[in-house]
C-alpha positions as CSV (number, residue, x, y, z in Angstrom):
1,M,187.7,93.7,60.4
2,S,186.9,93.0,56.7
3,T,188.9,90.3,54.3
4,G,188.0,92.4,51.4
5,Y,186.9,89.4,49.6
6,V,183.3,89.9,48.0
7,S,182.0,86.8,46.6
8,T,180.5,87.1,43.6
9,P,177.6,84.2,42.6
10,S,178.3,82.6,39.4
11,P,175.8,82.5,36.7
12,G,172.7,80.7,37.1
13,A,173.7,80.5,41.0
14,R,170.3,82.0,42.6
15,R,167.9,80.5,39.7
16,A,169.2,77.1,40.8
17,G,168.6,77.9,44.5
18,F,165.1,79.0,43.8
19,E,164.4,75.9,42.1
20,Y,164.7,73.9,45.4
21,Y,161.5,76.1,46.3
22,R,159.7,75.8,43.2
23,A,159.7,72.3,43.4
24,I,158.4,72.0,46.8
25,D,154.6,71.0,45.5
26,E,156.3,68.3,43.7
27,T,158.8,67.2,46.4
28,M,155.8,67.1,48.9
29,A,154.0,64.6,46.6
30,Q,156.9,62.3,46.4
31,S,157.4,62.1,50.3
32,A,153.6,61.5,50.8
33,Q,154.5,58.6,48.1
34,R,157.7,57.6,49.9
35,M,155.8,57.5,53.6
36,Q,153.7,54.7,52.0
37,N,156.7,52.1,51.9
38,K,159.2,53.8,54.6
39,I,162.9,52.5,54.7
40,T,163.7,49.6,56.7
41,I,167.1,49.4,56.8
42,P,168.9,51.5,59.6
43,V,169.4,55.5,59.1
44,L,171.6,57.7,60.4
45,S,169.8,61.2,61.0
46,V,172.9,63.8,61.6
47,A,172.0,67.6,61.8
48,G,173.6,70.8,63.6
49,D,171.6,72.2,66.5
50,A,172.2,75.9,65.3
51,L,169.1,75.2,62.6
52,G,166.5,73.0,65.0
53,G,168.7,69.8,64.3
54,E,166.2,67.8,66.5
55,N,163.6,68.3,64.0
56,M,165.6,66.4,61.2
57,E,165.0,62.6,62.9
58,T,161.5,63.5,63.2
59,E,161.4,63.9,59.4
60,V,163.7,61.1,58.8
61,R,161.4,58.7,61.0
62,S,158.4,59.5,58.5
63,L,160.4,57.9,56.2
64,A,162.2,55.3,57.6
65,E,161.7,52.5,60.5
66,N,164.8,52.5,62.0
67,V,166.4,55.9,62.6
68,T,169.3,57.0,64.8
69,G,169.2,60.5,65.3
70,V,172.0,62.6,66.0
71,V,172.3,66.7,67.0
72,I,175.7,68.0,66.5
73,P,176.0,71.2,69.0
74,H,177.8,74.4,67.5
75,C,176.7,73.2,64.3
76,G,174.5,74.4,61.0
77,H,173.7,73.1,58.1
78,F,176.7,71.8,56.6
79,V,177.7,69.1,59.2
80,P,180.8,67.9,57.7
81,E,182.3,70.8,57.0
82,E,181.8,72.4,60.2
83,A,182.3,69.9,62.5
84,P,184.1,67.2,60.6
85,Q,185.4,65.1,64.2
86,A,182.1,65.0,65.9
87,F,180.3,64.0,62.2
88,L,182.9,60.9,62.2
89,D,182.2,60.5,66.3
90,A,178.7,59.8,65.2
91,L,179.4,58.2,61.7
92,L,182.0,55.8,62.5
93,P,179.9,53.9,65.2
94,F,176.8,53.8,63.1
95,L,179.0,52.0,60.3
96,A,181.2,49.7,62.4
97,P,178.5,46.8,62.6
98,Y,178.6,46.9,59.0
99,R,182.4,47.1,58.4
100,A,183.0,44.1,60.8
101,A,180.4,41.9,58.7
102,S,182.4,42.7,55.9
């Protein structure tokens, strides 16, 4: 069933999207530099399982020492939009000690 809705990208949308890939060499160099001094504060890694979410924690561990990884089932790129309750269920316990401390 078609809704009849056709999305028309805004001017420059494709160009902006492609910039991510154009910058990949610079991004890789920046990441290599960041790996030299890992983040020491606790970090929460949240990803959807539909797109290899288990890999996100591995990537974040290359940049941070204290990582908690959560993979949200039946979810893709946009976790807060696609699975808001599951996202909050991961986020709130992670933040609870800091809220209690304040």
